[in-house]
Each structure stands twice: as structure tokens, then as C-alpha cells.
Coordinates of N, CA and C and ligand atoms in Angstrom, one line a residue:
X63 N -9.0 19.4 1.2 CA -8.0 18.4 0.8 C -8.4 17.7 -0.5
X64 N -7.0 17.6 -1.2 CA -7.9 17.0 -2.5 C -7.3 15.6 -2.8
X65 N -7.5 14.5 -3.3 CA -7.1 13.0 -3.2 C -6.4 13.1 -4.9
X66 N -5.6 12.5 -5.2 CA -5.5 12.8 -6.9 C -4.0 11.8 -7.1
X67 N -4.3 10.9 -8.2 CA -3.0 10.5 -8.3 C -1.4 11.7 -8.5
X68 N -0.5 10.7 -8.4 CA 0.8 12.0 -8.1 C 0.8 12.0 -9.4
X69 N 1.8 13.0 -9.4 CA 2.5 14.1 -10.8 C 4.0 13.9 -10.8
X70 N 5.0 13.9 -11.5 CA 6.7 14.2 -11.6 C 7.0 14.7 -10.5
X71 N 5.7 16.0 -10.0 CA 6.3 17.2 -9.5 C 6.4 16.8 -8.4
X72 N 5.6 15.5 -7.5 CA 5.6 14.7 -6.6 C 6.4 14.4 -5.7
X73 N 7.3 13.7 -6.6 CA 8.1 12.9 -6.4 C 9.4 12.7 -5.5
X74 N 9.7 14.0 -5.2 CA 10.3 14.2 -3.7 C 9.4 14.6 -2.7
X75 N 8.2 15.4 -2.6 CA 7.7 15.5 -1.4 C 6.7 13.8 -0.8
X76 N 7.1 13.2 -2.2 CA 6.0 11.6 -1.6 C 7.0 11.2 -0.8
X77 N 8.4 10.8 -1.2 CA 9.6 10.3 -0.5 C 9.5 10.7 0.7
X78 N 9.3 13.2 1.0 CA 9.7 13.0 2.2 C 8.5 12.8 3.0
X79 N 7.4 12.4 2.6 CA 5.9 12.2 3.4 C 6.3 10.8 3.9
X80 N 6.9 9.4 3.4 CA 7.0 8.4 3.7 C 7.9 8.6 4.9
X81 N 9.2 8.9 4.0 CA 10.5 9.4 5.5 C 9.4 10.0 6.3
X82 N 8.6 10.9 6.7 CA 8.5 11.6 7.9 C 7.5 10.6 8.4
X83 N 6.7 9.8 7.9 CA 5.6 8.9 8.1 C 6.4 7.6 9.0
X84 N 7.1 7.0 8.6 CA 7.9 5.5 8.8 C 8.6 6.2 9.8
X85 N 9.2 7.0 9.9 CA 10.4 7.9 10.7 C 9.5 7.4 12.6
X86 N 8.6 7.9 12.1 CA 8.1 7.7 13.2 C 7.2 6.8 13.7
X87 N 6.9 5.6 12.8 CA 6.6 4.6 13.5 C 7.3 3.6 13.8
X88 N 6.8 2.6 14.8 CA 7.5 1.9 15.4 C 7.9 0.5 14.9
X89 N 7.7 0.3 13.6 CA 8.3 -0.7 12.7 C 8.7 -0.4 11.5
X90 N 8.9 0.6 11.3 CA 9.5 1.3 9.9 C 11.2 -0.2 9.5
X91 N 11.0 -0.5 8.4 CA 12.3 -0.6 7.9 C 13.4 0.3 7.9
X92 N 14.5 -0.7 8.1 CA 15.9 -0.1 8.3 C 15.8 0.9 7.4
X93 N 16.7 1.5 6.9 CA 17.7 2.9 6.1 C 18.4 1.8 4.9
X94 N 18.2 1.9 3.8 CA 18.8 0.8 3.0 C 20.2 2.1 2.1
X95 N 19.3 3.3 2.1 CA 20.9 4.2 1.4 C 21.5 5.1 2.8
X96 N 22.4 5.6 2.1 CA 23.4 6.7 3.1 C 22.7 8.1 3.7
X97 N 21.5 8.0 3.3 CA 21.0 9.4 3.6 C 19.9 9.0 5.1
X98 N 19.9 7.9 5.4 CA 19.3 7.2 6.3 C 17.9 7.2 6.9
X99 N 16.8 7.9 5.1 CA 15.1 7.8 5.9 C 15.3 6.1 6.0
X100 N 14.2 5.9 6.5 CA 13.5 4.5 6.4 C 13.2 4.2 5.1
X101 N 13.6 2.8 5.1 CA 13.7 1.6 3.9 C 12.6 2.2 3.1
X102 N 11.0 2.5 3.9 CA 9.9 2.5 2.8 C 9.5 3.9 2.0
X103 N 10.9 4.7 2.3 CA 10.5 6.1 1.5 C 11.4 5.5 0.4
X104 N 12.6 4.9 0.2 CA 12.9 4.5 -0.9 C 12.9 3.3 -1.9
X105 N 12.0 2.5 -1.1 CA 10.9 1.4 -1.5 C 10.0 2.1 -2.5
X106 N 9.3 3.6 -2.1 CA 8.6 3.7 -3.6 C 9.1 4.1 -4.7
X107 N 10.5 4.5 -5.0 CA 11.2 5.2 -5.1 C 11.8 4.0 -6.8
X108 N 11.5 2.6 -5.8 CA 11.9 1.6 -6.6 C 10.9 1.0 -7.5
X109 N 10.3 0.7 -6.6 CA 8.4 0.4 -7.2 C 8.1 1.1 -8.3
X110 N 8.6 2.7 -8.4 CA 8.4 3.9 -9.7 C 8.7 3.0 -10.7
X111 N 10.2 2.0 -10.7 CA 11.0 1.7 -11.8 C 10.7 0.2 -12.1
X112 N 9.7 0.0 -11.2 CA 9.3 -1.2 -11.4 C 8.3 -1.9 -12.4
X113 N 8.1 -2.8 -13.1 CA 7.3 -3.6 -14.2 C 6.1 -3.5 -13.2
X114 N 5.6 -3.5 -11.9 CA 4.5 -3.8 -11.7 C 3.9 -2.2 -11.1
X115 N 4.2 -1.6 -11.6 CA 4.3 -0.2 -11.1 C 2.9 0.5 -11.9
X116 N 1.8 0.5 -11.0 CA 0.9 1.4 -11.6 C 0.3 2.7 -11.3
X117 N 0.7 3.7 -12.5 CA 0.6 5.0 -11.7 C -1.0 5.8 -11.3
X118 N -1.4 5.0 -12.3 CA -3.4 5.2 -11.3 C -3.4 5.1 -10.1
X119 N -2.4 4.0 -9.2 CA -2.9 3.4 -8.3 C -1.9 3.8 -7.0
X120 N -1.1 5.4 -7.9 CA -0.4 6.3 -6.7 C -1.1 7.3 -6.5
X121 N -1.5 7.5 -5.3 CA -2.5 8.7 -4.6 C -1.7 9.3 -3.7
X122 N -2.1 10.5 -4.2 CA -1.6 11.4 -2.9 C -2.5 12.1 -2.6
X123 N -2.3 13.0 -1.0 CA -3.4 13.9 -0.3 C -2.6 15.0 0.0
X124 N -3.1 15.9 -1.2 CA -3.2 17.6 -1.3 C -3.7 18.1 -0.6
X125 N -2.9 19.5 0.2 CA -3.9 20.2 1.4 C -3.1 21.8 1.4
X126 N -3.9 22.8 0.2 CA -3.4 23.9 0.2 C -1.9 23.9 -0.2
X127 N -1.9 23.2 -1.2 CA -0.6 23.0 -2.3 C 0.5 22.1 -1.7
X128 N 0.3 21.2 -0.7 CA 1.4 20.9 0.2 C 1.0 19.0 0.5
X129 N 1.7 18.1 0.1 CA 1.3 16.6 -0.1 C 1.4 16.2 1.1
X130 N 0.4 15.8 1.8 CA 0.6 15.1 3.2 C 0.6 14.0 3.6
X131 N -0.2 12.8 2.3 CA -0.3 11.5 3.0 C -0.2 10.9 1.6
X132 N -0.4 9.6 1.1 CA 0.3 9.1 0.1 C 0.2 7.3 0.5
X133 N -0.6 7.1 -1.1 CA -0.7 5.6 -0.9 C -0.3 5.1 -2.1
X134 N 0.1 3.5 -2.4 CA 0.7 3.0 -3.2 C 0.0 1.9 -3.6
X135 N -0.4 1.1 -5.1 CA -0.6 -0.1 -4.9 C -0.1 -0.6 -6.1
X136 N 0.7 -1.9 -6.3 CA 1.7 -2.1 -7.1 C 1.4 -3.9 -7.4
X137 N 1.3 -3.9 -8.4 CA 1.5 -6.0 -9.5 C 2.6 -6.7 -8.3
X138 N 2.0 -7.0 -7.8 CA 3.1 -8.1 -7.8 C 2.3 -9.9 -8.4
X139 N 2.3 -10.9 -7.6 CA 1.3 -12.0 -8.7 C 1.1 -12.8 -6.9
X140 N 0.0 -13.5 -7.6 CA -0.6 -13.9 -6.9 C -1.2 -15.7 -7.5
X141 N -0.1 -16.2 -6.9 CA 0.3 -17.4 -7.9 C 0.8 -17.2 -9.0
X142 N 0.0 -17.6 -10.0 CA 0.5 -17.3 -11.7 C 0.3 -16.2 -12.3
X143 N -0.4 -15.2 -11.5 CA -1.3 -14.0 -12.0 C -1.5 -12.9 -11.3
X144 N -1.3 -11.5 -12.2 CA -0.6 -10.0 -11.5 C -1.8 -9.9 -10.3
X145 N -1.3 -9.2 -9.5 CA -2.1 -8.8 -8.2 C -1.7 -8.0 -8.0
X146 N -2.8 -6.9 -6.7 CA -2.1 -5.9 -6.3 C -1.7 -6.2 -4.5
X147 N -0.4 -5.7 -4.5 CA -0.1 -5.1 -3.0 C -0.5 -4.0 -2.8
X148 N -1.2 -3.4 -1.8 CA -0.7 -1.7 -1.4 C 0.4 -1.6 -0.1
X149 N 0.9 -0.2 -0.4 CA 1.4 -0.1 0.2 C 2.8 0.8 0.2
X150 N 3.9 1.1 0.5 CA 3.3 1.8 1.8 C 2.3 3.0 1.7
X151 N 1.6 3.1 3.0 CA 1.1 3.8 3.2 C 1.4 5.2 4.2
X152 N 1.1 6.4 3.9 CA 1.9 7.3 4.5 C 1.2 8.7 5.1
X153 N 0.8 8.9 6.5 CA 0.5 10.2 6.2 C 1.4 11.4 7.6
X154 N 1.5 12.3 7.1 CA 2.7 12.7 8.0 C 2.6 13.3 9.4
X155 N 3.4 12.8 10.3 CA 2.6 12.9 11.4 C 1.6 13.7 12.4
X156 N 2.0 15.1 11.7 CA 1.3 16.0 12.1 C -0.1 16.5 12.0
X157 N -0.4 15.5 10.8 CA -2.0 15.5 10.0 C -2.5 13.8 10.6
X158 N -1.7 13.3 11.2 CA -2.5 11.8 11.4 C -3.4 11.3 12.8
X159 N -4.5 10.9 12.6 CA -6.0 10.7 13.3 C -6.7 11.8 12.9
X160 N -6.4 12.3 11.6 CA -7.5 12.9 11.2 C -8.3 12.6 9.8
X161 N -8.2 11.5 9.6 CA -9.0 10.8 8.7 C -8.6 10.6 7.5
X162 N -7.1 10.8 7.1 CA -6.6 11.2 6.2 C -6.1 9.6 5.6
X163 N -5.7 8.9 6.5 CA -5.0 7.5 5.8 C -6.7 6.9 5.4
X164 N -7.9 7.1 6.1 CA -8.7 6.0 5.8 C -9.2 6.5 4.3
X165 N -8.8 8.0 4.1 CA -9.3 8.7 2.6 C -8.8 8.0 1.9
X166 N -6.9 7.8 2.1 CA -6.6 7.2 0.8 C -6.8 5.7 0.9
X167 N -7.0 4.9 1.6 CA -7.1 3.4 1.6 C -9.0 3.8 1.0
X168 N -9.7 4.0 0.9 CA -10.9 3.8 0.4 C -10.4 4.2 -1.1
X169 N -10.2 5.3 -1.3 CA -9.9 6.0 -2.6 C -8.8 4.8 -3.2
X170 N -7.9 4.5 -2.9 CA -6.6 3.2 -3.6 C -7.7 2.1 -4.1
X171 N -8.8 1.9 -3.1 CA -9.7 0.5 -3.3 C -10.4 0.6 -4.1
X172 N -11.0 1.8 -4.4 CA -12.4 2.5 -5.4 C -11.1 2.4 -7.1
X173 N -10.2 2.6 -6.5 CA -9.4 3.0 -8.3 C -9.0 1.9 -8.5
X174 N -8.5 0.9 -7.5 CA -8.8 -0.1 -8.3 C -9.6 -1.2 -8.6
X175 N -10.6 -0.7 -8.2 CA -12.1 -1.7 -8.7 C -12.3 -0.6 -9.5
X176 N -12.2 0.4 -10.0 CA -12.4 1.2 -11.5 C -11.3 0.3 -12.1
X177 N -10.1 -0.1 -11.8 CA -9.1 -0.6 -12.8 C -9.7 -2.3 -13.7
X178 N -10.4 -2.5 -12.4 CA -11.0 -4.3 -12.6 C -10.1 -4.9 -11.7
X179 N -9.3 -4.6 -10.8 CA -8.7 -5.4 -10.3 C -9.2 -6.5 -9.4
X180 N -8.7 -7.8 -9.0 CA -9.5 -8.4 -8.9 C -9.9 -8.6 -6.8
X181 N -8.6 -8.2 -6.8 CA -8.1 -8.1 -5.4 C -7.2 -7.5 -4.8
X182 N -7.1 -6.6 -3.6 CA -5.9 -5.9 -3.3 C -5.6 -6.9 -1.3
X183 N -3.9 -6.8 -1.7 CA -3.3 -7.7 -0.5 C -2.3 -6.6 0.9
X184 N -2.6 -7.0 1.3 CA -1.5 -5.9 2.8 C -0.9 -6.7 3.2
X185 N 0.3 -6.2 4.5 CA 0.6 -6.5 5.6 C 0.4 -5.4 6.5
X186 N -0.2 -5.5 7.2 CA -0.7 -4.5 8.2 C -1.5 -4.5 9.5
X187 N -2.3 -3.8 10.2 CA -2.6 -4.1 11.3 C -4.3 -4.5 11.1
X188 N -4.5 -5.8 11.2 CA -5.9 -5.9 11.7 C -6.9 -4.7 12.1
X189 N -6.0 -4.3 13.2 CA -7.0 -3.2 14.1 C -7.7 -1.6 13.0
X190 N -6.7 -1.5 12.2 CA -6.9 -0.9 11.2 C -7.6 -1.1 10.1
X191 N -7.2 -2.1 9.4 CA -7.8 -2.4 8.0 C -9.2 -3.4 8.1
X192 N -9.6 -3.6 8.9 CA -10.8 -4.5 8.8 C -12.0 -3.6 8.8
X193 N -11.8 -2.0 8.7 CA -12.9 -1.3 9.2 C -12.9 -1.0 7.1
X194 N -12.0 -1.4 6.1 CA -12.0 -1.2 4.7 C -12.5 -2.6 4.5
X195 N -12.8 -3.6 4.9 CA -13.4 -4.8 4.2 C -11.8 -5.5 3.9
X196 N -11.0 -5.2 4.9 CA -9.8 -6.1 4.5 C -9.9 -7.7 5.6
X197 N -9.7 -9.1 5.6 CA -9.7 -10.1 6.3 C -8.2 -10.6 6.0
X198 N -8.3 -11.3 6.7 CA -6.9 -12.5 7.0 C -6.7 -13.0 5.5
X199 N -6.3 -13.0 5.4 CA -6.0 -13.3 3.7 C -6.0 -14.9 3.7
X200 N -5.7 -15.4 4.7 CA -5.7 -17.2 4.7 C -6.9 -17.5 4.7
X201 N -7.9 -16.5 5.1 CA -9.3 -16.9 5.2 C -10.4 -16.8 4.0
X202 N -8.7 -16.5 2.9 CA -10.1 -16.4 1.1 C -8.7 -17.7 0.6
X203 N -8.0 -18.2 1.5 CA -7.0 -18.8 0.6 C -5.5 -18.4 0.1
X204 N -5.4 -17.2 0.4 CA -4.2 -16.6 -0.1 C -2.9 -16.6 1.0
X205 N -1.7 -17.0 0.5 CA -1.1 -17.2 1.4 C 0.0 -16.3 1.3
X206 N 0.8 -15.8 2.7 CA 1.7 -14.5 2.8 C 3.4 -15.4 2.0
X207 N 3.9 -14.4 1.7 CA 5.2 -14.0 1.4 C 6.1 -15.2 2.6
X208 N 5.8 -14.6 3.4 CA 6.7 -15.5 5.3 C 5.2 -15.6 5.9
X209 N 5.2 -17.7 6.1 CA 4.3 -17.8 6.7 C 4.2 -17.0 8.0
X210 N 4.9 -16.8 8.9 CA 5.0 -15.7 10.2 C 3.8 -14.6 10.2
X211 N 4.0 -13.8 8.6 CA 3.0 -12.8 9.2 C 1.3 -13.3 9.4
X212 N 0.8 -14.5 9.2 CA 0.0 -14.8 10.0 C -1.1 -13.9 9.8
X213 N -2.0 -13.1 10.6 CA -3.0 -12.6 10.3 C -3.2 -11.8 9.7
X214 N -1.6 -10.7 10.1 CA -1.4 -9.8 9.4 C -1.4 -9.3 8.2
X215 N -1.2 -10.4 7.1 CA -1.8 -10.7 6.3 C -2.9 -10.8 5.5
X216 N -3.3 -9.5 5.1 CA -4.7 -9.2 5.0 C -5.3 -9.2 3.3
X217 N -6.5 -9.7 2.9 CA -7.0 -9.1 1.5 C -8.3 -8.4 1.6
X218 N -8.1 -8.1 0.8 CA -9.8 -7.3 0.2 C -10.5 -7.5 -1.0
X219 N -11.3 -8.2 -1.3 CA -11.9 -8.7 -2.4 C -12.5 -7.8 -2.9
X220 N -12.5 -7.5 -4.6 CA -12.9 -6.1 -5.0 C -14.0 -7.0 -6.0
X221 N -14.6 -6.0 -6.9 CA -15.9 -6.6 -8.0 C -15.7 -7.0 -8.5
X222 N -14.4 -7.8 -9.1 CA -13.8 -8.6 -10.3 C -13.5 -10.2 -9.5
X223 N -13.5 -9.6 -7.9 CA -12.8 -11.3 -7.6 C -14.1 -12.0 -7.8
X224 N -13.2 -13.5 -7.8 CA -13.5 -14.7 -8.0 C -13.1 -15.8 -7.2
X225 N -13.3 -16.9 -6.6 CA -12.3 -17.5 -5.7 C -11.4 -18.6 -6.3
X226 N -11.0 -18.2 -7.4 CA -9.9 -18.8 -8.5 C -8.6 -18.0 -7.8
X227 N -9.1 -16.6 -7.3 CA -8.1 -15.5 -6.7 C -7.2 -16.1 -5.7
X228 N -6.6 -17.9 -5.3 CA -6.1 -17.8 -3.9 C -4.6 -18.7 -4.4
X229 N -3.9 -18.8 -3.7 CA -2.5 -19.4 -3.5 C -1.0 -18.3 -3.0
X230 N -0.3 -18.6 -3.1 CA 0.9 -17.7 -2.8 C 1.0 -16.4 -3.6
X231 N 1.2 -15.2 -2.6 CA 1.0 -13.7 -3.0 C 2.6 -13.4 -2.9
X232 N 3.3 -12.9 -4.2 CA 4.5 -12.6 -4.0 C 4.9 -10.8 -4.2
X233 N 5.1 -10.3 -3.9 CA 5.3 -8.9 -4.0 C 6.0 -8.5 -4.8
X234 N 5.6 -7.1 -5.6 CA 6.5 -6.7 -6.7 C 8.2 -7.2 -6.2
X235 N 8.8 -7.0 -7.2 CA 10.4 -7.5 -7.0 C 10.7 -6.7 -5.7
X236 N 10.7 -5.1 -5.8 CA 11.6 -3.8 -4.9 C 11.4 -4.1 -3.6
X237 N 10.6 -5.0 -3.5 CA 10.1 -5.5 -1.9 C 10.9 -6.1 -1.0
X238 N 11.8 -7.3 -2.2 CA 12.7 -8.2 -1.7 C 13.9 -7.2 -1.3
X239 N 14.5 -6.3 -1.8 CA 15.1 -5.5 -1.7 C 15.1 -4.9 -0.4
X240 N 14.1 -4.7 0.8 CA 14.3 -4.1 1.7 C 14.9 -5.3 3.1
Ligands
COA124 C1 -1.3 4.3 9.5 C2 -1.5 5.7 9.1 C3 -1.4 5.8 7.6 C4 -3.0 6.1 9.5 O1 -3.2 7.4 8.9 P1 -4.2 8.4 9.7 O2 -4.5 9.5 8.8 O3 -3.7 8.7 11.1 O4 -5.5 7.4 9.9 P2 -7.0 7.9 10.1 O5 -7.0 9.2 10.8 O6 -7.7 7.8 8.8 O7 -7.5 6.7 11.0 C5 -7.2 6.7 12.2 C6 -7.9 5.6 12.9 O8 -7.2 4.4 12.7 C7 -6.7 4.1 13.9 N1 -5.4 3.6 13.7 C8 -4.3 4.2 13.1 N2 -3.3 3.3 13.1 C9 -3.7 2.2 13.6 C10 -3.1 1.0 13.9 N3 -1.8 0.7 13.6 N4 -3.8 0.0 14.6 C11 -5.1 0.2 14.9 N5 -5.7 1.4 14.6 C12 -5.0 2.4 14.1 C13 -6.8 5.3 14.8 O9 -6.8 5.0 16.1 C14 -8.0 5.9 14.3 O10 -9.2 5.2 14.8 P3 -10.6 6.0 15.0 O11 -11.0 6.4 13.6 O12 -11.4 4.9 15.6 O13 -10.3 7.1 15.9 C15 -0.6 6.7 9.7 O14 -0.7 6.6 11.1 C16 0.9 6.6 9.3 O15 1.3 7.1 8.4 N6 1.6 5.8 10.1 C17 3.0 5.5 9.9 C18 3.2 4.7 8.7 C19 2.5 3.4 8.7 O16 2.4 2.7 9.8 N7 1.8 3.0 7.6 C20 1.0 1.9 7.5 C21 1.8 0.6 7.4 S1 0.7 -0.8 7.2

């Protein structure tokens, strides 16, 4: 399996890795077009066209020419100043518990502490992400989008943070959109 940012040529099989990913989890976002995957396969779709949109920091997981899993991390700001979100993250269900999401969440973290980034932000499950050095995000200072998500709310301090890094985390624009 090979880890490698995407290509043009991508760019429908990322969509249908997300669709077949979210499709089957149990909190996927609604269907926001007529063709009805879930909200977060056309969520990246927006993020492409987006100002905070960086393509280093789209990974996909190659396996005998065929894209299986797929991770995102995208500017949104973090108070006054760009940050990253990741997210979504995708791997399709027929390849998942096999180590393939923890590949790309280490590899998304490594590229962007090669980028300098200073910090990367989730919403996602504790039970998962704390085993990548992600914490409650309230607990460096950073606060979520909707106080609600509460724990869920996770960061990861990379080689560039500082704890200048904290106040309100707002997500690229395409976010509000779902
Ligand atoms: C979440 C997802 C990317 C994980 O990918 P994966 O390739 O199955 O993950 P891995 O095989 O690397 O890791 C699996 C490990 O994480 C655990 N895990 C996976 N999802 C978890 C969750 N939501 N909560 C707690 N643990 C979870 C597994 O039990 C397993 O643990 P183990 O290593 O102790 O056995 C994949 O399940 C997926 O695409 N889900 C649907 C979309 C989604 O929910 N994306 C993330 C939104 S934040």
C-alpha cells in the first residue's frame, strides 16, 4: 500500500471512498445534492475550491492501483490565524481495522509538521485519536465551532506550536455548508 498525496486522476474515486466510508457510518451527514452520498464526500469536493485548501495535505491510500482510504487537512483560522482542520477522514469499509486510517492520520500529521504547521484540530472520537497525540482541545485552550462538541473536540500540537496557538477554531468556509 502506498500513502501519496492525490492526483486530478483522484478525484472521483476520493469522493467514492468518502461516499462508501460515511455511507456506512453511523453519523455520516445528510446528502446535501440529488445524487444522495453523504454530505462529507461532497464536502471535499468543496474544500478542493476552497482558499484554505491544501493539496500536500490530501492523502490517499493506494493498494494495487485502486484508492482505498483518504485524508484531508484544510486552513481554516484559529482566532486570527490560518489553522488546520483534518478531516474527513475515509477508509472504505471493506479494508477498515486494518491499520489503514491510523496510516493516514500519522502520515496527514508528519506532512504537516514538514509544512510548519503549528497545529492540527478534529471533531472526532476520543477513543480513536488520543492513541495520535490528539487531547480535548479545551485542554491547550482552543475552543470548538458549537460549544456542545465538548470533548470531541480534539487538537494535536505539532513542532511549530506555541501556546499563543488557543481561542476560537473556525473551519474552512465548505464546512458551514453541510
Ligand atoms: C474511522 C476510520 C477512518 C478508521 O479507519 P481504519 O482503517 O478502520 O482504522 P485502523 O484500522 O487504523 O484503526 C482501527 C483501530 O481504531 C479503532 N477505531 C476505529 N474507529 C473507532 C472509533 N470511532 N472509536 C474508537 N476506536 C475506533 C478500532 O477499534 C481499531 O482499534 P485497535 O487498533 O485497537 O484494534 C474508518 O473506520 C472509517 O472510514 N469510518 C467511517 C468514516 C469516519 O467515521 N471517519 C472518521 C470521522 S472522525
Amino acid at each position: 500500500m502506498l500513502i501519496r498525496p492525490e492526483r486530478a486522476a483522484d478525484v472521483a474515486a476520493i469522493r467514492a471512498v468518502t461516499a462508501a466510508a460515511f455511507a456506512a457510518a453511523e453519523h455520516a451527514a445528510p446528502p446535501v445534492e440529488a445524487d444522495g452520498v453523504p454530505g462529507e464526500a461532497t464536502l471535499v469536493g468543496w474544500l478542493r475550491a476552497d482558499v484554505g485548501w491544501e493539496p500536500r495535505l490530501s492523502l490517499v491510500a493506494e493498494d494495487e492501483g485502486e484508492i482505498i482510504g483518504h485524508v484531508v487537512g484544510t486552513r481554516g483560522r484559529l482566532q486570527d490565524r490560518p489553522a488546520l482542520g483534518l478531516g474527513p477522514l475515509s477508509v472504505v469499509p471493506a479494508r477498515q481495522g486494518q491499520g489503514i486510517g491510523s496510516v493516514l492520520v500519522h502520515s496527514v500529521l508528519a506532512a504537516a509538521d514538514a509544512l510548519g504547521e503549528p497545529v492540527a484540530v478534529l471533531l472526532g472520537d476520543p477513543g480513536f485519536y488520543a492513541r495520535f497525540g490528539f487531547v480535548p482541545a479545551s485542554s491547550m485552550g482552543i475552543e470548538p465551532p458549537d460549544p456542545a462538541w465538548g470533548d470531541y473536540f480534539q487538537a494535536r500540537p505539532l513542532a511549530a506550536y506555541d501556546e499563543s496557538w488557543r481561542g476560537r477554531y473556525t473551519y474552512a468556509a465548505p464546512f458551514d455548508r453541510l
